[in-house]
Amino acid sequence: MIPLSVPAVSEATMPYVARLRVDPAAATDEADAVLVVEDEEGPSFSGLHGLLTLEGVCADALEGDVMLVQPDTGRAERLLRHGSSHNTLLVTERCDQLCVMCSQPPRKTHVDRFALFEQACLLARPNIVIGITGGEPTLYKDDLFGLIERVGTVRPDIEFHVLTNAQHFEASDVDRLRQDVFRRVSWGIPLYSNEPARHDEIVGKTGAFDRLQRSFHVLLLAGARIELRTVLIQDNIDHLPRLARLVASRLRFIESWSIMQLEKTGFARNRWAGLFVDHKVGFEPVAAALDYALLHGKAVHLFNFPRCTVPAQYRALAPASISDWKRKFAPACATCREQDQCCGFFEWHPDEHANAWISPL
Ligand code: SF4
């Protein structure tokens, strides 16, 4: 697993953002910190906020990374890794839903780091897609919109993908969301069933389905780009074909639909036996949903589906979707011809299950 947070010793007293440069000639911004020495303690960088020493990672691996240094905790977060296409900012850990399979269980407290995240975005490499996630980012809707507007104005090359439960969009947001900067934002929104009661039950919030429909109306009026997301669990697998009908009829404005396999972490870790669906032995509902969505012209993807567990005719819909920093492959994958196209497994997926499940292609 690639470490996203490393021990750090800094001369600063307050959190700050810095971009690390091994090559002094690459330093073009006052926020750039340049390598001064690398020894057994680790690489040390010098910048606007003084000296910064990082442990457990070599300087070359950090070239161009945008870091959030937190002197109070003695850690530095690799917010935007230069060589990665998987960069996500966790803007809050609060959430107003409590999904049964949540991979990032919410906390009650919020630490406002929007200003630091904005600085980080402005230092990002060109043409990057930055993910924004939580908790629920739209609990801080003004801060979120403001960040997107300011960064998008200065850096029109940057795109955002925001994961949101879409419980907080209002009619009064339409004009703001119609601005050009929001054309470069894709909203990843979960919908777990065509039945309101079942969706509400899965997300742990009465009325969530109906509130989501109101938000869809707002986003439709604003011309927003939407990626619909459905995590497969035992509670919704049989609803999938009917959900496909809803997607193809009432939600035709969505850009794509991602059907996602479960991640064994967070709440799903201890509820695995009651949640996980083995699509390899029961692919029929997934196939029916895919067929219907494709027949009606919807772009549809299978995320977190190892390719060899998917019938051959649907394999092209299963990309290498798991982020590089948390992806692993089973030992048997070494002989597979399609490893470079495959999502593999989450780092925390049990090896014994992965090994028993796969059949190298
Ligand atoms: S054997 Fe491994 S790499 Fe190949 S398709 Fe299966 S999970 Fe993916």
Short mmCIF file of C-alpha atoms and ligand atoms in Angstrom, two decimals:
data_model
loop_
_atom_site.label_atom_id
_atom_site.label_comp_id
_atom_site.label_asym_id
_atom_site.label_seq_id
_atom_site.Cartn_x
_atom_site.Cartn_y
_atom_site.Cartn_z
CA MET A 1 0.00 0.00 0.00
CA ILE A 2 1.29 3.46 -0.88
CA PRO A 3 1.44 5.62 2.29
CA LEU A 4 -0.70 8.75 2.00
CA SER A 5 0.43 10.10 5.37
CA VAL A 6 4.03 10.07 6.62
CA PRO A 7 5.77 11.13 9.84
CA ALA A 8 7.01 14.70 9.55
CA VAL A 9 9.14 17.07 11.59
CA SER A 10 8.58 20.72 10.75
CA GLU A 11 9.85 24.06 11.99
CA ALA A 12 6.39 25.56 11.45
CA THR A 13 3.78 25.83 14.18
CA MET A 14 0.66 25.96 12.00
CA PRO A 15 -0.58 23.60 9.22
CA TYR A 16 0.55 24.59 5.75
CA VAL A 17 0.64 23.36 2.17
CA ALA A 18 3.86 22.84 0.24
CA ARG A 19 4.81 21.29 -3.08
CA LEU A 20 7.99 19.22 -2.87
CA ARG A 21 10.77 19.66 -5.39
CA VAL A 22 13.84 17.46 -5.71
CA ASP A 23 15.09 19.52 -8.66
CA PRO A 24 15.54 23.19 -7.57
CA ALA A 25 14.99 24.29 -11.18
CA ALA A 26 11.42 22.95 -10.97
CA ALA A 27 10.55 25.33 -8.10
CA THR A 28 8.35 28.02 -9.62
CA ASP A 29 6.04 28.95 -6.77
CA GLU A 30 6.72 30.36 -3.32
CA ALA A 31 4.94 27.30 -1.91
CA ASP A 32 7.59 25.01 -3.40
CA ALA A 33 9.93 23.41 -0.83
CA VAL A 34 13.25 22.23 -2.26
CA LEU A 35 15.27 19.17 -1.22
CA VAL A 36 18.35 20.17 0.77
CA VAL A 37 19.58 16.83 2.08
CA GLU A 38 18.58 13.17 2.19
CA ASP A 39 20.13 10.94 4.84
CA GLU A 40 19.12 8.13 7.19
CA GLU A 41 16.59 10.49 8.85
CA GLY A 42 14.83 10.88 5.50
CA PRO A 43 14.63 13.72 2.98
CA SER A 44 14.62 17.32 4.23
CA PHE A 45 13.07 20.14 2.26
CA SER A 46 13.43 23.88 2.74
CA GLY A 47 10.68 26.35 1.90
CA LEU A 48 8.62 29.30 3.04
CA HIS A 49 7.77 27.60 6.35
CA GLY A 50 11.31 26.49 7.17
CA LEU A 51 12.73 23.00 7.22
CA LEU A 52 10.59 19.90 6.77
CA THR A 53 11.90 16.36 7.30
CA LEU A 54 9.84 13.37 6.20
CA GLU A 55 10.32 9.77 7.30
CA GLY A 56 9.69 6.47 5.60
CA VAL A 57 9.71 7.67 2.03
CA CYS A 58 12.48 8.69 -0.36
CA ALA A 59 12.74 12.11 -1.99
CA ASP A 60 12.36 10.87 -5.57
CA ALA A 61 8.98 9.30 -4.74
CA LEU A 62 7.78 12.70 -3.51
CA GLU A 63 8.82 14.85 -6.47
CA GLY A 64 5.96 17.22 -7.30
CA ASP A 65 3.68 15.96 -4.52
CA VAL A 66 1.49 18.56 -2.85
CA MET A 67 1.66 18.00 0.91
CA LEU A 68 -0.40 19.19 3.84
CA VAL A 69 2.03 19.48 6.75
CA GLN A 70 0.52 19.27 10.25
CA PRO A 71 3.14 20.19 12.85
CA ASP A 72 0.71 19.51 15.72
CA THR A 73 0.31 15.83 14.82
CA GLY A 74 3.80 15.35 13.38
CA ARG A 75 2.37 14.08 10.09
CA ALA A 76 2.28 15.22 6.47
CA GLU A 77 -0.49 14.15 4.10
CA ARG A 78 0.26 13.54 0.44
CA LEU A 79 -2.83 15.39 -0.78
CA LEU A 80 -2.01 15.35 -4.50
CA ARG A 81 0.54 12.81 -5.67
CA HIS A 82 2.26 13.95 -8.82
CA GLY A 83 2.43 10.56 -10.54
CA SER A 84 -1.06 9.38 -9.61
CA SER A 85 -4.45 9.75 -11.28
CA HIS A 86 -6.16 8.89 -7.97
CA ASN A 87 -6.10 12.02 -5.79
CA THR A 88 -8.93 12.70 -3.37
CA LEU A 89 -9.49 15.39 -0.74
CA LEU A 90 -11.45 14.32 2.35
CA VAL A 91 -13.14 17.61 3.20
CA THR A 92 -15.19 16.45 6.16
CA GLU A 93 -15.90 13.31 8.17
CA ARG A 94 -19.42 14.40 9.11
CA CYS A 95 -22.36 12.89 7.28
CA ASP A 96 -26.15 12.99 7.64
CA GLN A 97 -26.65 9.45 6.36
CA LEU A 98 -25.51 6.19 7.91
CA CYS A 99 -25.24 3.68 5.07
CA VAL A 100 -25.12 0.06 6.21
CA MET A 101 -21.99 -0.59 4.13
CA CYS A 102 -20.23 2.77 4.63
CA SER A 103 -16.51 2.43 3.97
CA GLN A 104 -15.69 5.65 5.83
CA PRO A 105 -17.95 5.73 8.90
CA PRO A 106 -18.77 9.32 9.81
CA ARG A 107 -17.58 11.25 12.84
CA LYS A 108 -19.45 13.97 14.68
CA THR A 109 -16.63 16.50 14.53
CA HIS A 110 -15.48 18.61 11.57
CA VAL A 111 -12.09 20.20 11.03
CA ASP A 112 -12.33 23.00 8.47
CA ARG A 113 -9.42 22.64 6.03
CA PHE A 114 -11.06 24.13 2.93
CA ALA A 115 -8.55 27.01 2.69
CA LEU A 116 -5.63 24.56 2.77
CA PHE A 117 -7.29 22.31 0.20
CA GLU A 118 -7.80 25.31 -2.07
CA GLN A 119 -4.09 26.16 -1.88
CA ALA A 120 -3.30 22.53 -2.71
CA CYS A 121 -5.56 22.52 -5.77
CA LEU A 122 -3.86 25.65 -7.10
CA LEU A 123 -0.52 23.82 -6.92
CA ALA A 124 -1.78 20.70 -8.73
CA ARG A 125 -0.13 19.47 -11.89
CA PRO A 126 -1.90 20.43 -15.14
CA ASN A 127 -5.06 18.66 -16.34
CA ILE A 128 -5.68 16.72 -13.15
CA VAL A 129 -9.02 15.35 -11.92
CA ILE A 130 -9.33 15.96 -8.18
CA GLY A 131 -11.75 13.85 -6.17
CA ILE A 132 -13.64 15.42 -3.28
CA THR A 133 -15.19 13.15 -0.70
CA GLY A 134 -16.31 12.86 2.92
CA GLY A 135 -18.37 12.30 5.04
CA GLU A 136 -20.75 14.49 3.12
CA PRO A 137 -19.07 17.45 1.36
CA THR A 138 -22.32 19.36 0.75
CA LEU A 139 -22.85 19.77 4.50
CA TYR A 140 -20.41 22.62 3.82
CA LYS A 141 -21.95 23.57 0.50
CA ASP A 142 -20.86 27.23 0.45
CA ASP A 143 -17.26 26.31 1.23
CA LEU A 144 -17.34 23.57 -1.40
CA PHE A 145 -18.89 25.74 -4.11
CA GLY A 146 -16.47 28.57 -3.25
CA LEU A 147 -13.46 26.27 -3.57
CA ILE A 148 -14.65 24.96 -6.95
CA GLU A 149 -15.42 28.48 -8.23
CA ARG A 150 -12.11 30.03 -7.19
CA VAL A 151 -9.91 27.12 -8.27
CA GLY A 152 -11.90 26.63 -11.48
CA THR A 153 -11.51 30.29 -12.41
CA VAL A 154 -7.72 30.35 -11.97
CA ARG A 155 -7.13 26.76 -13.16
CA PRO A 156 -9.54 25.94 -16.00
CA ASP A 157 -7.51 22.79 -16.70
CA ILE A 158 -8.63 21.15 -13.41
CA GLU A 159 -11.72 18.94 -13.13
CA PHE A 160 -13.45 17.81 -9.93
CA HIS A 161 -15.33 14.63 -9.08
CA VAL A 162 -17.43 15.14 -5.95
CA LEU A 163 -18.97 12.22 -4.04
CA THR A 164 -22.20 13.43 -2.44
CA ASN A 165 -25.39 11.96 -1.04
CA ALA A 166 -27.22 14.83 -2.80
CA GLN A 167 -29.41 15.64 0.18
CA HIS A 168 -28.66 19.36 0.23
CA PHE A 169 -29.12 20.85 -3.26
CA GLU A 170 -31.78 23.56 -3.34
CA ALA A 171 -33.60 25.39 -6.13
CA SER A 172 -31.62 28.47 -5.10
CA ASP A 173 -28.41 26.66 -6.17
CA VAL A 174 -29.40 26.39 -9.83
CA ASP A 175 -27.96 29.71 -11.02
CA ARG A 176 -24.69 29.11 -9.22
CA LEU A 177 -24.38 25.60 -10.59
CA ARG A 178 -24.98 26.85 -14.13
CA GLN A 179 -21.65 28.70 -14.12
CA ASP A 180 -19.01 27.46 -16.54
CA VAL A 181 -16.72 26.23 -13.74
CA PHE A 182 -19.32 23.62 -12.79
CA ARG A 183 -19.20 22.10 -16.30
CA ARG A 184 -15.91 20.64 -15.08
CA VAL A 185 -17.51 19.01 -12.04
CA SER A 186 -18.96 15.50 -12.01
CA TRP A 187 -21.20 14.63 -9.06
CA GLY A 188 -20.99 10.98 -7.91
CA ILE A 189 -24.37 10.24 -6.31
CA PRO A 190 -25.49 6.96 -4.71
CA LEU A 191 -28.87 5.41 -5.42
CA TYR A 192 -29.36 1.94 -4.02
CA SER A 193 -32.86 0.90 -5.02
CA ASN A 194 -35.83 1.88 -7.16
CA GLU A 195 -37.95 1.46 -4.02
CA PRO A 196 -37.88 4.52 -1.73
CA ALA A 197 -38.24 2.51 1.48
CA ARG A 198 -35.37 0.17 0.58
CA HIS A 199 -33.06 3.04 -0.39
CA ASP A 200 -33.91 4.86 2.86
CA GLU A 201 -33.26 1.71 4.86
CA ILE A 202 -29.83 1.20 3.25
CA VAL A 203 -28.72 4.80 3.80
CA GLY A 204 -30.23 4.94 7.30
CA LYS A 205 -32.32 8.06 6.70
CA THR A 206 -36.10 8.32 6.33
CA GLY A 207 -37.08 10.43 3.33
CA ALA A 208 -33.64 10.26 1.72
CA PHE A 209 -34.99 8.85 -1.57
CA ASP A 210 -37.57 11.63 -1.94
CA ARG A 211 -35.00 14.29 -1.03
CA LEU A 212 -32.66 12.82 -3.62
CA GLN A 213 -35.33 13.22 -6.32
CA ARG A 214 -35.62 16.92 -5.42
CA SER A 215 -31.86 17.28 -5.77
CA PHE A 216 -31.92 15.49 -9.13
CA HIS A 217 -34.45 18.08 -10.27
CA VAL A 218 -32.12 20.90 -9.19
CA LEU A 219 -29.11 19.29 -10.84
CA LEU A 220 -31.07 18.62 -14.03
CA LEU A 221 -32.10 22.28 -14.23
CA ALA A 222 -28.47 23.28 -13.69
CA GLY A 223 -27.21 20.94 -16.43
CA ALA A 224 -24.99 19.18 -13.89
CA ARG A 225 -22.98 16.10 -14.82
CA ILE A 226 -23.98 13.10 -12.70
CA GLU A 227 -22.38 9.70 -12.19
CA LEU A 228 -24.92 7.50 -10.44
CA ARG A 229 -23.45 4.92 -8.04
CA THR A 230 -25.00 1.70 -6.75
CA VAL A 231 -23.10 -0.54 -4.33
CA LEU A 232 -24.26 -4.15 -4.54
CA ILE A 233 -25.42 -5.74 -1.32
CA GLN A 234 -27.82 -8.56 -0.50
CA ASP A 235 -30.54 -6.00 0.28
CA ASN A 236 -30.61 -4.54 -3.23
CA ILE A 237 -29.26 -7.15 -5.65
CA ASP A 238 -32.75 -8.29 -6.69
CA HIS A 239 -33.83 -4.68 -7.23
CA LEU A 240 -31.08 -4.05 -9.75
CA PRO A 241 -33.06 -4.81 -12.96
CA ARG A 242 -35.88 -2.51 -11.80
CA LEU A 243 -33.38 0.15 -10.81
CA ALA A 244 -32.02 -0.08 -14.37
CA ARG A 245 -35.51 0.71 -15.66
CA LEU A 246 -35.66 3.77 -13.41
CA VAL A 247 -32.23 4.90 -14.60
CA ALA A 248 -33.18 4.47 -18.26
CA SER A 249 -36.55 6.21 -17.93
CA ARG A 250 -36.67 8.88 -15.21
CA LEU A 251 -32.91 9.45 -14.83
CA ARG A 252 -31.97 9.67 -18.49
CA PHE A 253 -29.99 12.84 -17.82
CA ILE A 254 -27.26 11.04 -15.86
CA GLU A 255 -23.91 10.76 -17.62
CA SER A 256 -23.05 7.25 -16.40
CA TRP A 257 -24.08 4.54 -13.94
CA SER A 258 -21.47 2.74 -11.85
CA ILE A 259 -22.46 -0.58 -10.28
CA MET A 260 -19.96 -1.20 -7.51
CA GLN A 261 -18.82 -4.28 -5.61
CA LEU A 262 -18.58 -4.01 -1.84
CA GLU A 263 -15.41 -2.86 -0.04
CA LYS A 264 -14.60 -4.85 3.13
CA THR A 265 -13.82 -1.95 5.39
CA GLY A 266 -15.73 0.46 7.62
CA PHE A 267 -19.19 -0.85 8.53
CA ALA A 268 -18.96 -3.62 5.90
CA ARG A 269 -16.03 -5.21 7.69
CA ASN A 270 -18.12 -6.76 10.44
CA ARG A 271 -21.29 -7.10 8.34
CA TRP A 272 -19.63 -8.84 5.38
CA ALA A 273 -21.53 -12.13 5.65
CA GLY A 274 -24.87 -10.32 5.60
CA LEU A 275 -23.98 -7.85 2.85
CA PHE A 276 -21.60 -9.35 0.29
CA VAL A 277 -23.05 -10.68 -2.94
CA ASP A 278 -20.92 -13.15 -4.89
CA HIS A 279 -21.68 -11.94 -8.40
CA LYS A 280 -19.51 -14.71 -9.83
CA VAL A 281 -22.12 -17.31 -8.91
CA GLY A 282 -25.18 -15.11 -9.34
CA PHE A 283 -24.56 -12.64 -12.13
CA GLU A 284 -28.11 -12.73 -13.56
CA PRO A 285 -29.50 -9.57 -11.87
CA VAL A 286 -26.34 -7.64 -12.78
CA ALA A 287 -26.52 -8.88 -16.38
CA ALA A 288 -30.20 -7.95 -16.65
CA ALA A 289 -29.47 -4.44 -15.35
CA LEU A 290 -26.50 -3.99 -17.68
CA ASP A 291 -28.44 -5.24 -20.70
CA TYR A 292 -31.32 -2.88 -20.02
CA ALA A 293 -29.12 0.16 -19.38
CA LEU A 294 -26.97 -0.49 -22.45
CA LEU A 295 -30.00 -1.12 -24.64
CA HIS A 296 -31.28 2.31 -23.62
CA GLY A 297 -27.99 4.03 -24.38
CA LYS A 298 -26.71 4.51 -20.82
CA ALA A 299 -23.00 4.35 -20.11
CA VAL A 300 -22.58 1.76 -17.36
CA HIS A 301 -19.50 0.46 -15.53
CA LEU A 302 -18.65 -2.30 -13.08
CA PHE A 303 -16.34 -0.88 -10.40
CA ASN A 304 -14.37 -3.13 -8.03
CA PHE A 305 -15.24 -6.21 -10.10
CA PRO A 306 -12.10 -8.33 -10.75
CA ARG A 307 -12.28 -9.08 -14.46
CA CYS A 308 -12.02 -12.86 -14.18
CA THR A 309 -15.13 -12.91 -11.95
CA VAL A 310 -17.21 -11.26 -14.68
CA PRO A 311 -18.67 -13.17 -17.67
CA ALA A 312 -16.56 -12.53 -20.77
CA GLN A 313 -19.23 -10.55 -22.62
CA TYR A 314 -19.38 -7.95 -19.80
CA ARG A 315 -15.67 -7.79 -19.00
CA ALA A 316 -15.08 -4.65 -21.04
CA LEU A 317 -17.32 -2.82 -18.54
CA ALA A 318 -14.99 -3.66 -15.62
CA PRO A 319 -12.04 -1.22 -15.65
CA ALA A 320 -9.07 -0.94 -13.28
CA SER A 321 -11.19 1.14 -10.92
CA ILE A 322 -9.48 0.74 -7.53
CA SER A 323 -7.13 3.60 -6.63
CA ASP A 324 -3.44 2.75 -6.99
CA TRP A 325 -2.59 3.46 -3.33
CA LYS A 326 -5.07 0.88 -1.98
CA ARG A 327 -5.00 -1.76 -4.74
CA LYS A 328 -3.41 -5.19 -4.54
CA PHE A 329 -3.42 -8.37 -6.57
CA ALA A 330 -3.54 -11.96 -5.40
CA PRO A 331 -0.37 -14.06 -5.95
CA ALA A 332 -2.11 -16.03 -8.72
CA CYS A 333 -2.74 -12.78 -10.63
CA ALA A 334 0.93 -12.76 -11.65
CA THR A 335 0.13 -15.14 -14.52
CA CYS A 336 -2.94 -13.23 -15.72
CA ARG A 337 -2.86 -11.58 -19.16
CA GLU A 338 -5.38 -8.91 -18.13
CA GLN A 339 -3.82 -7.68 -14.90
CA ASP A 340 -3.06 -4.24 -16.33
CA GLN A 341 -6.77 -3.75 -17.13
CA CYS A 342 -8.06 -5.21 -13.85
CA CYS A 343 -9.09 -3.49 -10.61
CA GLY A 344 -7.61 -6.29 -8.50
CA PHE A 345 -8.61 -6.05 -4.85
CA PHE A 346 -8.67 -3.51 -2.06
CA GLU A 347 -5.60 -3.82 0.13
CA TRP A 348 -7.81 -4.92 3.04
CA HIS A 349 -9.62 -7.67 1.07
CA PRO A 350 -8.93 -11.10 2.65
CA ASP A 351 -6.29 -12.98 0.63
CA GLU A 352 -7.96 -16.32 1.23
CA HIS A 353 -11.17 -15.10 -0.41
CA ALA A 354 -9.32 -13.45 -3.32
CA ASN A 355 -7.24 -16.57 -4.00
CA ALA A 356 -10.26 -18.84 -3.95
CA TRP A 357 -12.34 -16.49 -6.12
CA ILE A 358 -10.12 -15.75 -9.09
CA SER A 359 -9.27 -17.67 -12.27
CA PRO A 360 -6.39 -15.96 -14.10
CA LEU A 361 -7.21 -15.09 -17.70
S1 SF4 B 1 -6.58 -13.18 -12.11
FE1 SF4 B 1 -6.21 -11.31 -10.95
S2 SF4 B 1 -5.56 -9.79 -12.46
FE2 SF4 B 1 -6.52 -11.47 -13.57
S3 SF4 B 1 -8.62 -10.85 -13.85
FE3 SF4 B 1 -8.54 -12.12 -12.00
S4 SF4 B 1 -8.25 -10.66 -10.32
FE4 SF4 B 1 -7.76 -9.59 -12.23
#
